[in-house]
Short mmCIF file of N, CA and C and ligand atoms in Angstrom, two decimals:
data_model
loop_
_atom_site.label_atom_id
_atom_site.label_comp_id
_atom_site.label_asym_id
_atom_site.label_seq_id
_atom_site.Cartn_x
_atom_site.Cartn_y
_atom_site.Cartn_z
N MET H 1 3.85 -18.28 7.96
CA MET H 1 3.03 -17.18 8.45
C MET H 1 3.17 -15.98 7.52
N LYS H 2 2.05 -15.42 7.12
CA LYS H 2 2.09 -14.27 6.21
C LYS H 2 2.66 -13.06 6.94
N PRO H 3 3.44 -12.23 6.22
CA PRO H 3 4.09 -11.07 6.87
C PRO H 3 3.09 -10.18 7.60
N PHE H 4 1.94 -9.99 7.00
CA PHE H 4 0.94 -9.09 7.60
C PHE H 4 0.53 -9.58 8.99
N ILE H 5 0.25 -10.90 9.08
CA ILE H 5 -0.19 -11.47 10.36
C ILE H 5 0.97 -11.47 11.35
N PHE H 6 2.17 -11.74 10.82
CA PHE H 6 3.34 -11.76 11.70
C PHE H 6 3.51 -10.39 12.35
N ALA H 7 3.34 -9.34 11.55
CA ALA H 7 3.45 -7.98 12.09
C ALA H 7 2.39 -7.74 13.15
N MET H 8 1.20 -8.28 12.90
CA MET H 8 0.11 -8.09 13.85
C MET H 8 0.43 -8.77 15.18
N VAL H 9 0.98 -10.00 15.08
CA VAL H 9 1.31 -10.74 16.30
C VAL H 9 2.39 -10.00 17.08
N LEU H 10 3.39 -9.51 16.36
CA LEU H 10 4.45 -8.74 17.02
C LEU H 10 3.86 -7.54 17.74
N SER H 11 2.92 -6.90 17.05
CA SER H 11 2.29 -5.73 17.64
C SER H 11 1.52 -6.11 18.91
N PHE H 12 0.82 -7.25 18.84
CA PHE H 12 0.12 -7.73 20.04
C PHE H 12 1.11 -7.95 21.18
N LEU H 13 2.23 -8.63 20.85
CA LEU H 13 3.18 -9.00 21.89
C LEU H 13 3.78 -7.75 22.51
N SER H 14 4.15 -6.78 21.68
CA SER H 14 4.80 -5.60 22.23
C SER H 14 3.81 -4.82 23.10
N ARG H 15 2.57 -4.80 22.66
CA ARG H 15 1.58 -4.07 23.46
C ARG H 15 1.28 -4.83 24.75
N ALA H 16 1.26 -6.17 24.64
CA ALA H 16 0.93 -6.97 25.82
C ALA H 16 2.01 -6.81 26.90
N THR H 17 3.28 -6.65 26.45
CA THR H 17 4.33 -6.52 27.44
C THR H 17 4.41 -5.09 27.96
N ALA H 18 3.88 -4.15 27.18
CA ALA H 18 3.97 -2.74 27.60
C ALA H 18 2.94 -2.40 28.67
N ALA H 19 1.85 -3.15 28.70
CA ALA H 19 0.79 -2.83 29.66
C ALA H 19 0.06 -4.12 30.02
N PRO H 20 -0.45 -4.20 31.24
CA PRO H 20 -1.22 -5.39 31.60
C PRO H 20 -2.41 -5.54 30.66
N ALA H 21 -2.72 -6.81 30.31
CA ALA H 21 -3.77 -7.07 29.34
C ALA H 21 -5.08 -6.40 29.74
N GLY H 22 -5.33 -6.34 31.02
CA GLY H 22 -6.59 -5.77 31.48
C GLY H 22 -6.83 -4.36 30.99
N ASN H 23 -5.74 -3.61 30.78
CA ASN H 23 -5.90 -2.25 30.30
C ASN H 23 -6.31 -2.20 28.84
N GLU H 24 -6.05 -3.28 28.09
CA GLU H 24 -6.30 -3.29 26.66
C GLU H 24 -7.67 -3.86 26.32
N LEU H 25 -8.23 -4.67 27.21
CA LEU H 25 -9.50 -5.31 26.91
C LEU H 25 -10.62 -4.34 27.21
N GLU H 26 -11.38 -4.02 26.16
CA GLU H 26 -12.39 -2.99 26.30
C GLU H 26 -13.78 -3.58 26.21
N LYS H 27 -14.67 -3.05 26.99
CA LYS H 27 -16.05 -3.55 26.97
C LYS H 27 -16.90 -2.80 25.95
N ARG H 28 -16.64 -1.54 25.72
CA ARG H 28 -17.35 -0.75 24.71
C ARG H 28 -18.84 -0.64 24.98
N ASP H 29 -19.25 -0.76 26.24
CA ASP H 29 -20.67 -0.61 26.54
C ASP H 29 -21.15 0.76 26.07
N SER H 30 -22.32 0.77 25.49
CA SER H 30 -23.06 1.99 25.17
C SER H 30 -22.42 2.89 24.12
N THR H 31 -21.37 2.43 23.44
CA THR H 31 -20.81 3.20 22.34
C THR H 31 -21.07 2.45 21.03
N SER H 32 -21.78 3.09 20.12
CA SER H 32 -22.10 2.47 18.85
C SER H 32 -20.87 2.48 17.93
N PHE H 33 -20.64 1.38 17.24
CA PHE H 33 -19.46 1.30 16.36
C PHE H 33 -19.81 0.46 15.15
N LYS H 34 -19.01 0.63 14.09
CA LYS H 34 -19.11 -0.32 12.99
C LYS H 34 -17.92 -1.25 13.04
N LEU H 35 -18.03 -2.37 12.37
CA LEU H 35 -16.90 -3.29 12.24
C LEU H 35 -16.35 -3.15 10.83
N VAL H 36 -15.05 -3.14 10.73
CA VAL H 36 -14.40 -2.99 9.43
C VAL H 36 -13.30 -4.04 9.29
N ALA H 37 -12.99 -4.34 8.02
CA ALA H 37 -11.91 -5.27 7.72
C ALA H 37 -10.73 -4.49 7.14
N TYR H 38 -9.54 -4.73 7.70
CA TYR H 38 -8.30 -4.17 7.17
C TYR H 38 -7.48 -5.28 6.54
N GLY H 39 -6.72 -4.92 5.52
CA GLY H 39 -5.73 -5.87 5.00
C GLY H 39 -6.03 -6.39 3.61
N VAL H 40 -7.20 -6.08 3.06
CA VAL H 40 -7.52 -6.59 1.71
C VAL H 40 -7.74 -5.46 0.71
N ALA H 41 -7.81 -4.23 1.17
CA ALA H 41 -8.00 -3.09 0.27
C ALA H 41 -7.11 -1.97 0.78
N SER H 42 -7.00 -0.89 0.02
CA SER H 42 -6.07 0.17 0.40
C SER H 42 -6.52 0.86 1.68
N SER H 43 -7.82 0.82 1.98
CA SER H 43 -8.32 1.36 3.23
C SER H 43 -9.20 0.28 3.86
N TYR H 44 -9.87 0.61 4.95
CA TYR H 44 -10.74 -0.40 5.54
C TYR H 44 -12.04 -0.52 4.74
N ILE H 45 -12.67 -1.69 4.83
CA ILE H 45 -13.98 -1.90 4.21
C ILE H 45 -14.95 -2.32 5.30
N ASP H 46 -16.21 -1.89 5.14
CA ASP H 46 -17.21 -2.10 6.18
C ASP H 46 -17.79 -3.51 6.16
N ILE H 47 -18.08 -4.04 7.32
CA ILE H 47 -18.84 -5.28 7.44
C ILE H 47 -20.33 -4.93 7.31
N PHE H 48 -21.05 -5.68 6.46
CA PHE H 48 -22.48 -5.41 6.30
C PHE H 48 -23.28 -6.71 6.33
N PHE H 49 -24.60 -6.56 6.36
CA PHE H 49 -25.55 -7.67 6.49
C PHE H 49 -26.16 -7.97 5.12
N SER H 50 -26.20 -9.25 4.74
CA SER H 50 -26.95 -9.65 3.55
C SER H 50 -27.62 -10.98 3.84
N ASP H 51 -28.93 -10.96 3.97
CA ASP H 51 -29.73 -12.18 4.19
C ASP H 51 -29.16 -13.07 5.28
N GLY H 52 -28.81 -12.48 6.41
CA GLY H 52 -28.39 -13.25 7.58
C GLY H 52 -26.91 -13.57 7.64
N LEU H 53 -26.16 -13.18 6.59
CA LEU H 53 -24.73 -13.46 6.59
C LEU H 53 -23.93 -12.17 6.54
N ALA H 54 -22.67 -12.26 6.96
CA ALA H 54 -21.81 -11.08 7.05
C ALA H 54 -20.92 -11.00 5.81
N TYR H 55 -20.86 -9.80 5.25
CA TYR H 55 -20.02 -9.52 4.08
C TYR H 55 -19.19 -8.29 4.39
N ALA H 56 -18.19 -8.03 3.54
CA ALA H 56 -17.39 -6.82 3.68
C ALA H 56 -17.29 -6.14 2.33
N GLY H 57 -17.31 -4.82 2.38
CA GLY H 57 -17.20 -4.02 1.16
C GLY H 57 -18.26 -2.95 1.15
N ASP H 58 -18.54 -2.43 -0.04
CA ASP H 58 -19.53 -1.37 -0.20
C ASP H 58 -20.89 -2.04 -0.42
N ALA H 59 -21.74 -2.00 0.61
CA ALA H 59 -23.03 -2.73 0.56
C ALA H 59 -23.87 -2.34 -0.65
N SER H 60 -23.72 -1.09 -1.11
CA SER H 60 -24.56 -0.64 -2.23
C SER H 60 -24.25 -1.42 -3.51
N LEU H 61 -23.03 -1.98 -3.60
CA LEU H 61 -22.66 -2.76 -4.79
C LEU H 61 -23.24 -4.17 -4.74
N TRP H 62 -23.78 -4.54 -3.58
CA TRP H 62 -24.26 -5.91 -3.37
C TRP H 62 -25.78 -5.97 -3.29
N GLU H 63 -26.45 -4.82 -3.41
CA GLU H 63 -27.89 -4.78 -3.18
C GLU H 63 -28.66 -5.73 -4.07
N ALA H 64 -28.23 -5.91 -5.31
CA ALA H 64 -28.97 -6.77 -6.24
C ALA H 64 -28.82 -8.24 -5.89
N GLU H 65 -27.86 -8.59 -5.03
CA GLU H 65 -27.55 -10.00 -4.75
C GLU H 65 -28.33 -10.56 -3.57
N GLY H 66 -28.95 -9.71 -2.75
CA GLY H 66 -29.66 -10.20 -1.58
C GLY H 66 -31.03 -9.58 -1.45
N ASN H 67 -31.89 -10.18 -0.64
CA ASN H 67 -33.21 -9.60 -0.39
C ASN H 67 -33.11 -8.47 0.61
N VAL H 68 -32.38 -8.71 1.73
CA VAL H 68 -32.15 -7.66 2.73
C VAL H 68 -30.65 -7.43 2.79
N VAL H 69 -30.23 -6.29 2.31
CA VAL H 69 -28.81 -5.91 2.34
C VAL H 69 -28.74 -4.56 3.03
N THR H 70 -27.94 -4.48 4.10
CA THR H 70 -27.88 -3.20 4.82
C THR H 70 -26.56 -3.03 5.55
N ASP H 71 -26.14 -1.78 5.64
CA ASP H 71 -25.05 -1.44 6.55
C ASP H 71 -25.53 -1.66 7.98
N VAL H 72 -24.61 -1.87 8.89
CA VAL H 72 -24.97 -2.13 10.28
C VAL H 72 -24.03 -1.41 11.23
N THR H 73 -24.56 -1.10 12.43
CA THR H 73 -23.71 -0.67 13.53
C THR H 73 -23.97 -1.62 14.70
N PHE H 74 -23.07 -1.59 15.65
CA PHE H 74 -23.11 -2.55 16.75
C PHE H 74 -23.05 -1.85 18.10
N LEU H 75 -23.64 -2.53 19.09
CA LEU H 75 -23.46 -2.17 20.49
C LEU H 75 -22.98 -3.43 21.19
N MET H 76 -21.99 -3.31 22.05
CA MET H 76 -21.54 -4.48 22.78
C MET H 76 -22.30 -4.55 24.09
N GLU H 77 -22.98 -5.68 24.28
CA GLU H 77 -23.78 -5.87 25.49
C GLU H 77 -23.53 -7.27 26.03
N ASN H 78 -22.93 -7.34 27.21
CA ASN H 78 -22.64 -8.65 27.82
C ASN H 78 -21.87 -9.55 26.87
N THR H 79 -20.86 -9.03 26.24
CA THR H 79 -19.96 -9.71 25.30
C THR H 79 -20.65 -10.14 24.00
N GLU H 80 -21.88 -9.69 23.79
CA GLU H 80 -22.56 -9.96 22.52
C GLU H 80 -22.56 -8.70 21.67
N LEU H 81 -22.69 -8.88 20.35
CA LEU H 81 -22.67 -7.75 19.43
C LEU H 81 -24.07 -7.55 18.87
N ASN H 82 -24.80 -6.67 19.53
CA ASN H 82 -26.18 -6.32 19.18
C ASN H 82 -26.14 -5.44 17.92
N THR H 83 -26.85 -5.86 16.89
CA THR H 83 -26.68 -5.31 15.55
C THR H 83 -27.89 -4.50 15.11
N THR H 84 -27.65 -3.29 14.63
CA THR H 84 -28.72 -2.41 14.16
C THR H 84 -28.47 -2.03 12.71
N ALA H 85 -29.52 -2.12 11.89
CA ALA H 85 -29.39 -1.69 10.50
C ALA H 85 -29.29 -0.17 10.45
N THR H 86 -28.48 0.33 9.51
CA THR H 86 -28.37 1.77 9.33
C THR H 86 -28.39 2.09 7.84
N PRO H 87 -29.10 3.14 7.41
CA PRO H 87 -29.79 4.13 8.24
C PRO H 87 -31.19 3.71 8.67
N SER H 88 -31.75 2.61 8.12
CA SER H 88 -33.12 2.22 8.46
C SER H 88 -33.11 1.07 9.44
N ALA H 89 -33.22 1.37 10.74
CA ALA H 89 -33.13 0.33 11.77
C ALA H 89 -34.19 -0.74 11.56
N SER H 90 -35.33 -0.38 10.95
CA SER H 90 -36.43 -1.33 10.79
C SER H 90 -36.10 -2.46 9.81
N LYS H 91 -34.99 -2.34 9.09
CA LYS H 91 -34.61 -3.42 8.15
C LYS H 91 -34.21 -4.71 8.87
N LEU H 92 -33.83 -4.61 10.16
CA LEU H 92 -33.44 -5.81 10.90
C LEU H 92 -34.28 -5.96 12.16
N ASP H 93 -34.45 -7.21 12.60
CA ASP H 93 -35.18 -7.49 13.84
C ASP H 93 -34.44 -6.86 15.03
N PRO H 94 -35.20 -6.42 16.07
CA PRO H 94 -34.54 -5.94 17.29
C PRO H 94 -33.66 -7.03 17.90
N SER H 95 -32.56 -6.64 18.49
CA SER H 95 -31.64 -7.56 19.15
C SER H 95 -31.09 -8.64 18.22
N THR H 96 -30.90 -8.30 16.97
CA THR H 96 -30.14 -9.17 16.05
C THR H 96 -28.72 -9.26 16.58
N LEU H 97 -28.18 -10.48 16.64
CA LEU H 97 -26.82 -10.67 17.17
C LEU H 97 -25.88 -11.21 16.09
N PHE H 98 -24.66 -10.73 16.13
CA PHE H 98 -23.56 -11.21 15.28
C PHE H 98 -23.11 -12.56 15.82
N TYR H 99 -22.81 -13.52 14.93
CA TYR H 99 -22.28 -14.81 15.41
C TYR H 99 -21.09 -15.28 14.58
N ILE H 100 -20.28 -16.13 15.22
CA ILE H 100 -19.25 -16.91 14.52
C ILE H 100 -19.58 -18.37 14.77
N ARG H 101 -18.94 -19.25 14.02
CA ARG H 101 -19.12 -20.70 14.21
C ARG H 101 -17.74 -21.31 14.40
N PRO H 102 -17.26 -21.33 15.67
CA PRO H 102 -15.91 -21.82 15.95
C PRO H 102 -15.87 -23.34 16.01
N VAL H 103 -15.83 -23.98 14.85
CA VAL H 103 -15.85 -25.44 14.76
C VAL H 103 -14.49 -25.90 14.22
N ALA H 104 -13.88 -26.86 14.92
CA ALA H 104 -12.55 -27.35 14.54
C ALA H 104 -12.55 -27.86 13.11
N ASP H 105 -11.49 -27.51 12.39
CA ASP H 105 -11.23 -28.00 11.03
C ASP H 105 -12.28 -27.60 10.01
N LYS H 106 -13.01 -26.54 10.32
CA LYS H 106 -13.99 -26.02 9.34
C LYS H 106 -13.79 -24.52 9.18
N VAL H 107 -14.09 -24.06 7.99
CA VAL H 107 -14.08 -22.62 7.70
C VAL H 107 -15.54 -22.26 7.41
N LEU H 108 -16.18 -21.55 8.35
CA LEU H 108 -17.64 -21.39 8.29
C LEU H 108 -18.05 -19.93 8.22
N PRO H 109 -19.18 -19.66 7.54
CA PRO H 109 -19.64 -18.28 7.40
C PRO H 109 -19.96 -17.64 8.74
N VAL H 110 -19.67 -16.36 8.82
CA VAL H 110 -20.06 -15.52 9.96
C VAL H 110 -21.41 -14.92 9.61
N GLY H 111 -22.30 -14.78 10.61
CA GLY H 111 -23.62 -14.27 10.28
C GLY H 111 -24.30 -13.57 11.43
N PHE H 112 -25.62 -13.52 11.29
CA PHE H 112 -26.46 -12.78 12.24
C PHE H 112 -27.69 -13.62 12.56
N THR H 113 -28.15 -13.55 13.81
CA THR H 113 -29.34 -14.28 14.23
C THR H 113 -30.60 -13.60 13.67
N LYS H 114 -31.74 -14.28 13.83
CA LYS H 114 -33.09 -13.72 13.54
C LYS H 114 -33.30 -13.40 12.06
N ASN H 115 -34.22 -12.47 11.81
CA ASN H 115 -34.49 -11.99 10.44
C ASN H 115 -34.93 -13.08 9.48
N GLY H 116 -35.65 -14.07 10.02
CA GLY H 116 -36.22 -15.11 9.18
C GLY H 116 -35.21 -16.10 8.62
N VAL H 117 -33.99 -16.06 9.14
CA VAL H 117 -32.94 -16.97 8.68
C VAL H 117 -32.58 -17.89 9.84
N ASP H 118 -32.57 -19.20 9.62
CA ASP H 118 -32.21 -20.13 10.70
C ASP H 118 -30.79 -19.88 11.16
N THR H 119 -30.60 -19.80 12.48
CA THR H 119 -29.25 -19.67 13.03
C THR H 119 -28.68 -21.07 13.21
N PRO H 120 -27.50 -21.36 12.66
CA PRO H 120 -26.91 -22.71 12.81
C PRO H 120 -26.73 -23.07 14.28
N SER H 121 -26.87 -24.36 14.60
CA SER H 121 -26.82 -24.78 16.00
C SER H 121 -25.43 -24.57 16.61
N ASP H 122 -24.40 -24.48 15.77
CA ASP H 122 -23.04 -24.26 16.31
C ASP H 122 -22.65 -22.78 16.35
N ALA H 123 -23.63 -21.91 16.11
CA ALA H 123 -23.32 -20.47 16.15
C ALA H 123 -23.10 -20.02 17.59
N VAL H 124 -22.14 -19.12 17.77
CA VAL H 124 -21.82 -18.57 19.10
C VAL H 124 -21.95 -17.05 19.02
N THR H 125 -22.74 -16.48 19.94
CA THR H 125 -22.98 -15.03 19.91
C THR H 125 -22.29 -14.29 21.05
N ASN H 126 -21.70 -15.03 22.00
CA ASN H 126 -21.12 -14.34 23.15
C ASN H 126 -19.62 -14.58 23.28
N ASN H 127 -19.03 -13.93 24.29
CA ASN H 127 -17.59 -14.00 24.56
C ASN H 127 -16.75 -13.28 23.51
N PHE H 128 -17.35 -12.27 22.88
CA PHE H 128 -16.55 -11.37 22.05
C PHE H 128 -15.91 -10.33 22.96
N ILE H 129 -14.75 -9.87 22.54
CA ILE H 129 -14.02 -8.91 23.35
C ILE H 129 -13.17 -8.08 22.39
N PHE H 130 -12.86 -6.86 22.77
CA PHE H 130 -11.96 -6.05 21.95
C PHE H 130 -10.61 -5.95 22.63
N TYR H 131 -9.57 -6.26 21.85
CA TYR H 131 -8.20 -6.08 22.30
C TYR H 131 -7.74 -4.79 21.65
N GLY H 132 -7.79 -3.68 22.40
CA GLY H 132 -7.72 -2.37 21.75
C GLY H 132 -8.96 -2.25 20.88
N THR H 133 -8.75 -2.10 19.56
CA THR H 133 -9.91 -2.07 18.65
C THR H 133 -10.07 -3.37 17.88
N TYR H 134 -9.22 -4.36 18.11
CA TYR H 134 -9.31 -5.64 17.39
C TYR H 134 -10.40 -6.51 17.96
N LEU H 135 -11.28 -7.02 17.09
CA LEU H 135 -12.32 -7.94 17.54
C LEU H 135 -11.73 -9.33 17.75
N MET H 136 -11.91 -9.86 18.96
CA MET H 136 -11.40 -11.19 19.29
C MET H 136 -12.56 -12.00 19.87
N TRP H 137 -12.37 -13.30 19.89
CA TRP H 137 -13.34 -14.18 20.55
C TRP H 137 -12.57 -14.96 21.60
N GLU H 138 -13.14 -14.95 22.82
CA GLU H 138 -12.44 -15.56 23.96
C GLU H 138 -13.02 -16.94 24.22
N GLU H 139 -12.16 -17.93 24.13
CA GLU H 139 -12.59 -19.30 24.42
C GLU H 139 -12.73 -19.50 25.92
N ALA H 140 -13.39 -20.59 26.31
CA ALA H 140 -13.55 -20.91 27.73
C ALA H 140 -12.19 -20.95 28.43
N SER H 141 -11.15 -21.39 27.70
CA SER H 141 -9.80 -21.49 28.27
C SER H 141 -9.16 -20.13 28.50
N GLY H 142 -9.78 -19.07 27.93
CA GLY H 142 -9.19 -17.74 28.03
C GLY H 142 -8.38 -17.35 26.81
N THR H 143 -8.13 -18.31 25.92
CA THR H 143 -7.39 -18.01 24.69
C THR H 143 -8.20 -17.07 23.80
N LEU H 144 -7.53 -16.05 23.27
CA LEU H 144 -8.19 -15.12 22.35
C LEU H 144 -7.91 -15.57 20.92
N THR H 145 -8.96 -15.67 20.11
CA THR H 145 -8.77 -16.03 18.71
C THR H 145 -9.40 -14.95 17.84
N SER H 146 -8.87 -14.82 16.65
CA SER H 146 -9.37 -13.81 15.73
C SER H 146 -9.12 -14.28 14.30
N SER H 147 -9.68 -15.45 13.99
CA SER H 147 -9.33 -16.14 12.74
C SER H 147 -10.33 -15.84 11.63
N PHE H 148 -10.53 -14.55 11.37
CA PHE H 148 -11.46 -14.18 10.32
C PHE H 148 -10.81 -14.32 8.95
N ARG H 149 -11.62 -14.68 7.96
CA ARG H 149 -11.16 -14.80 6.57
C ARG H 149 -12.17 -14.10 5.68
N LEU H 150 -11.73 -13.70 4.50
CA LEU H 150 -12.62 -13.06 3.53
C LEU H 150 -12.53 -13.80 2.21
N LEU H 151 -13.69 -14.21 1.71
CA LEU H 151 -13.75 -14.90 0.42
C LEU H 151 -14.25 -13.90 -0.63
N PRO H 152 -13.43 -13.64 -1.67
CA PRO H 152 -13.87 -12.68 -2.69
C PRO H 152 -15.13 -13.18 -3.41
N MET H 153 -16.08 -12.30 -3.59
CA MET H 153 -17.31 -12.62 -4.31
C MET H 153 -17.13 -12.24 -5.79
N ASN H 154 -18.16 -12.54 -6.56
CA ASN H 154 -18.05 -12.21 -7.98
C ASN H 154 -18.49 -10.78 -8.30
N VAL H 155 -18.65 -9.99 -7.27
CA VAL H 155 -18.80 -8.54 -7.45
C VAL H 155 -17.51 -7.93 -6.90
N SER H 156 -16.82 -7.18 -7.72
CA SER H 156 -15.51 -6.66 -7.35
C SER H 156 -15.57 -5.86 -6.05
N GLY H 157 -14.66 -6.15 -5.12
CA GLY H 157 -14.59 -5.40 -3.86
C GLY H 157 -15.50 -5.92 -2.77
N ILE H 158 -16.26 -6.98 -3.06
CA ILE H 158 -17.16 -7.56 -2.06
C ILE H 158 -16.62 -8.93 -1.63
N TYR H 159 -16.63 -9.16 -0.33
CA TYR H 159 -16.11 -10.41 0.26
C TYR H 159 -17.13 -10.95 1.23
N GLN H 160 -17.22 -12.28 1.33
CA GLN H 160 -18.01 -12.88 2.41
C GLN H 160 -17.08 -13.18 3.58
N LEU H 161 -17.59 -12.93 4.81
CA LEU H 161 -16.78 -13.09 6.02
C LEU H 161 -16.92 -14.52 6.57
N TYR H 162 -15.80 -15.13 6.87
CA TYR H 162 -15.75 -16.49 7.42
C TYR H 162 -14.92 -16.51 8.69
N PHE H 163 -15.06 -17.60 9.46
CA PHE H 163 -14.21 -17.82 10.64
C PHE H 163 -13.51 -19.16 10.47
N ASP H 164 -12.19 -19.12 10.58
CA ASP H 164 -11.32 -20.29 10.33
C ASP H 164 -10.73 -20.72 11.67
N TYR H 165 -11.56 -21.36 12.48
CA TYR H 165 -11.22 -21.63 13.88
C TYR H 165 -9.88 -22.34 14.05
N SER H 166 -9.60 -23.32 13.18
CA SER H 166 -8.37 -24.11 13.31
C SER H 166 -7.20 -23.52 12.52
N ASN H 167 -7.37 -22.29 12.03
CA ASN H 167 -6.31 -21.66 11.24
C ASN H 167 -5.82 -22.56 10.12
N LEU H 168 -6.77 -22.97 9.28
CA LEU H 168 -6.43 -23.80 8.12
C LEU H 168 -5.89 -22.95 6.97
N TYR H 169 -6.14 -21.65 7.01
CA TYR H 169 -5.73 -20.74 5.93
C TYR H 169 -6.07 -21.31 4.56
N PRO H 170 -7.35 -21.54 4.28
CA PRO H 170 -7.72 -22.15 2.99
C PRO H 170 -7.33 -21.24 1.83
N SER H 171 -6.93 -21.87 0.70
CA SER H 171 -6.54 -21.06 -0.44
C SER H 171 -7.76 -20.35 -1.01
N GLY H 172 -7.54 -19.20 -1.56
CA GLY H 172 -8.64 -18.42 -2.14
C GLY H 172 -9.26 -17.44 -1.16
N TYR H 173 -8.94 -17.58 0.12
CA TYR H 173 -9.47 -16.66 1.13
C TYR H 173 -8.39 -15.64 1.50
N GLU H 174 -8.79 -14.42 1.72
CA GLU H 174 -7.87 -13.37 2.18
C GLU H 174 -7.87 -13.36 3.72
N ILE H 175 -6.82 -12.77 4.29
CA ILE H 175 -6.67 -12.74 5.75
C ILE H 175 -6.77 -11.30 6.23
N PRO H 176 -7.91 -10.92 6.76
CA PRO H 176 -8.08 -9.54 7.26
C PRO H 176 -7.88 -9.49 8.77
N VAL H 177 -7.83 -8.30 9.31
CA VAL H 177 -8.11 -8.12 10.73
C VAL H 177 -9.42 -7.36 10.81
N ILE H 178 -10.21 -7.69 11.81
CA ILE H 178 -11.51 -7.05 11.99
C ILE H 178 -11.40 -6.12 13.19
N LYS H 179 -11.76 -4.86 12.96
CA LYS H 179 -11.60 -3.83 14.00
C LYS H 179 -12.89 -3.04 14.14
N SER H 180 -13.00 -2.35 15.25
CA SER H 180 -14.14 -1.45 15.44
C SER H 180 -13.73 -0.03 15.07
N VAL H 181 -14.69 0.71 14.55
CA VAL H 181 -14.51 2.15 14.28
C VAL H 181 -15.74 2.83 14.89
N ASN H 182 -15.51 3.77 15.76
CA ASN H 182 -16.65 4.47 16.38
C ASN H 182 -17.43 5.25 15.33
N VAL H 183 -18.75 5.30 15.50
CA VAL H 183 -19.60 6.06 14.56
C VAL H 183 -20.30 7.20 15.30
C1 NAG L 201 -30.14 -4.26 21.37
O1 NAG L 201 -30.22 -2.88 21.10
C2 NAG L 201 -31.56 -2.43 21.03
C3 NAG L 201 -31.52 -1.00 20.55
O2 NAG L 201 -30.58 -0.25 21.26
C4 NAG L 201 -32.24 -2.60 22.39
O3 NAG L 201 -33.57 -2.17 22.32
C5 NAG L 201 -32.19 -4.09 22.76
O4 NAG L 201 -32.71 -4.29 24.04
C6 NAG L 201 -30.78 -4.61 22.70
N1 NAG L 201 -30.81 -6.05 22.85
C7 NAG L 201 -30.07 -6.71 23.72
C8 NAG L 201 -30.20 -8.20 23.69
O5 NAG L 201 -29.34 -6.16 24.49
C1 NAG L 202 -22.54 -14.19 -8.70
O1 NAG L 202 -22.90 -14.84 -7.51
C2 NAG L 202 -24.29 -14.88 -7.30
C3 NAG L 202 -24.52 -15.42 -5.91
O2 NAG L 202 -23.78 -16.59 -5.67
C4 NAG L 202 -24.94 -15.71 -8.39
O3 NAG L 202 -26.31 -15.74 -8.20
C5 NAG L 202 -24.60 -15.10 -9.73
O4 NAG L 202 -25.09 -15.94 -10.76
C6 NAG L 202 -23.11 -14.92 -9.90
N1 NAG L 202 -22.84 -14.19 -11.11
C7 NAG L 202 -21.85 -14.51 -11.94
C8 NAG L 202 -21.68 -13.61 -13.10
O5 NAG L 202 -21.13 -15.48 -11.76
#
């Protein structure tokens, strides 16, 4: 286990014992936020949209690589992450949703529904929850998972966001935590 993740787990455990979990699970209704990745740069980097897939870093450095590249903010609605382009909301379809693909033994791209891009049949858009500010996904069993990975792109400081459901920790991928920041 990498020291960074170990520290995170310890932090979860200490917080879980300090207060009932119910106090930590937040719904975030009606508050707009961005998602950011911690752990791969000296500060956090923003999650952004590029042609239906999720990336992290400075979106302006990636504009030449995609047809539609935009920063995004989110609203949590019924455990789904409703996604709005910023500053030009018209860049994305209304009610665009963030998805993960929690498939055993696969490391799969995280993305967004709609916008002329086919959504994979194994994409899941609901049962997201925040543990404090940490983005987690709640399985039917109640287990919380947060197995996000970042694959460095060939533009410095830009990463593609993946979900590693079975915690395979593939080589070449960085291990971030994904958090919300109010906007
Ligand atoms: C997503 O947010 C937009 C803008 O706030 C709203 O019009 C739309 O109804 C929301 N969609 C869902 C599925 O909640
Ligand atoms: C960088 O990646 C993009 C997208 O995969 C590709 O089109 C481009 O050729 C790559 N550039 C270099 C220098 O490898």
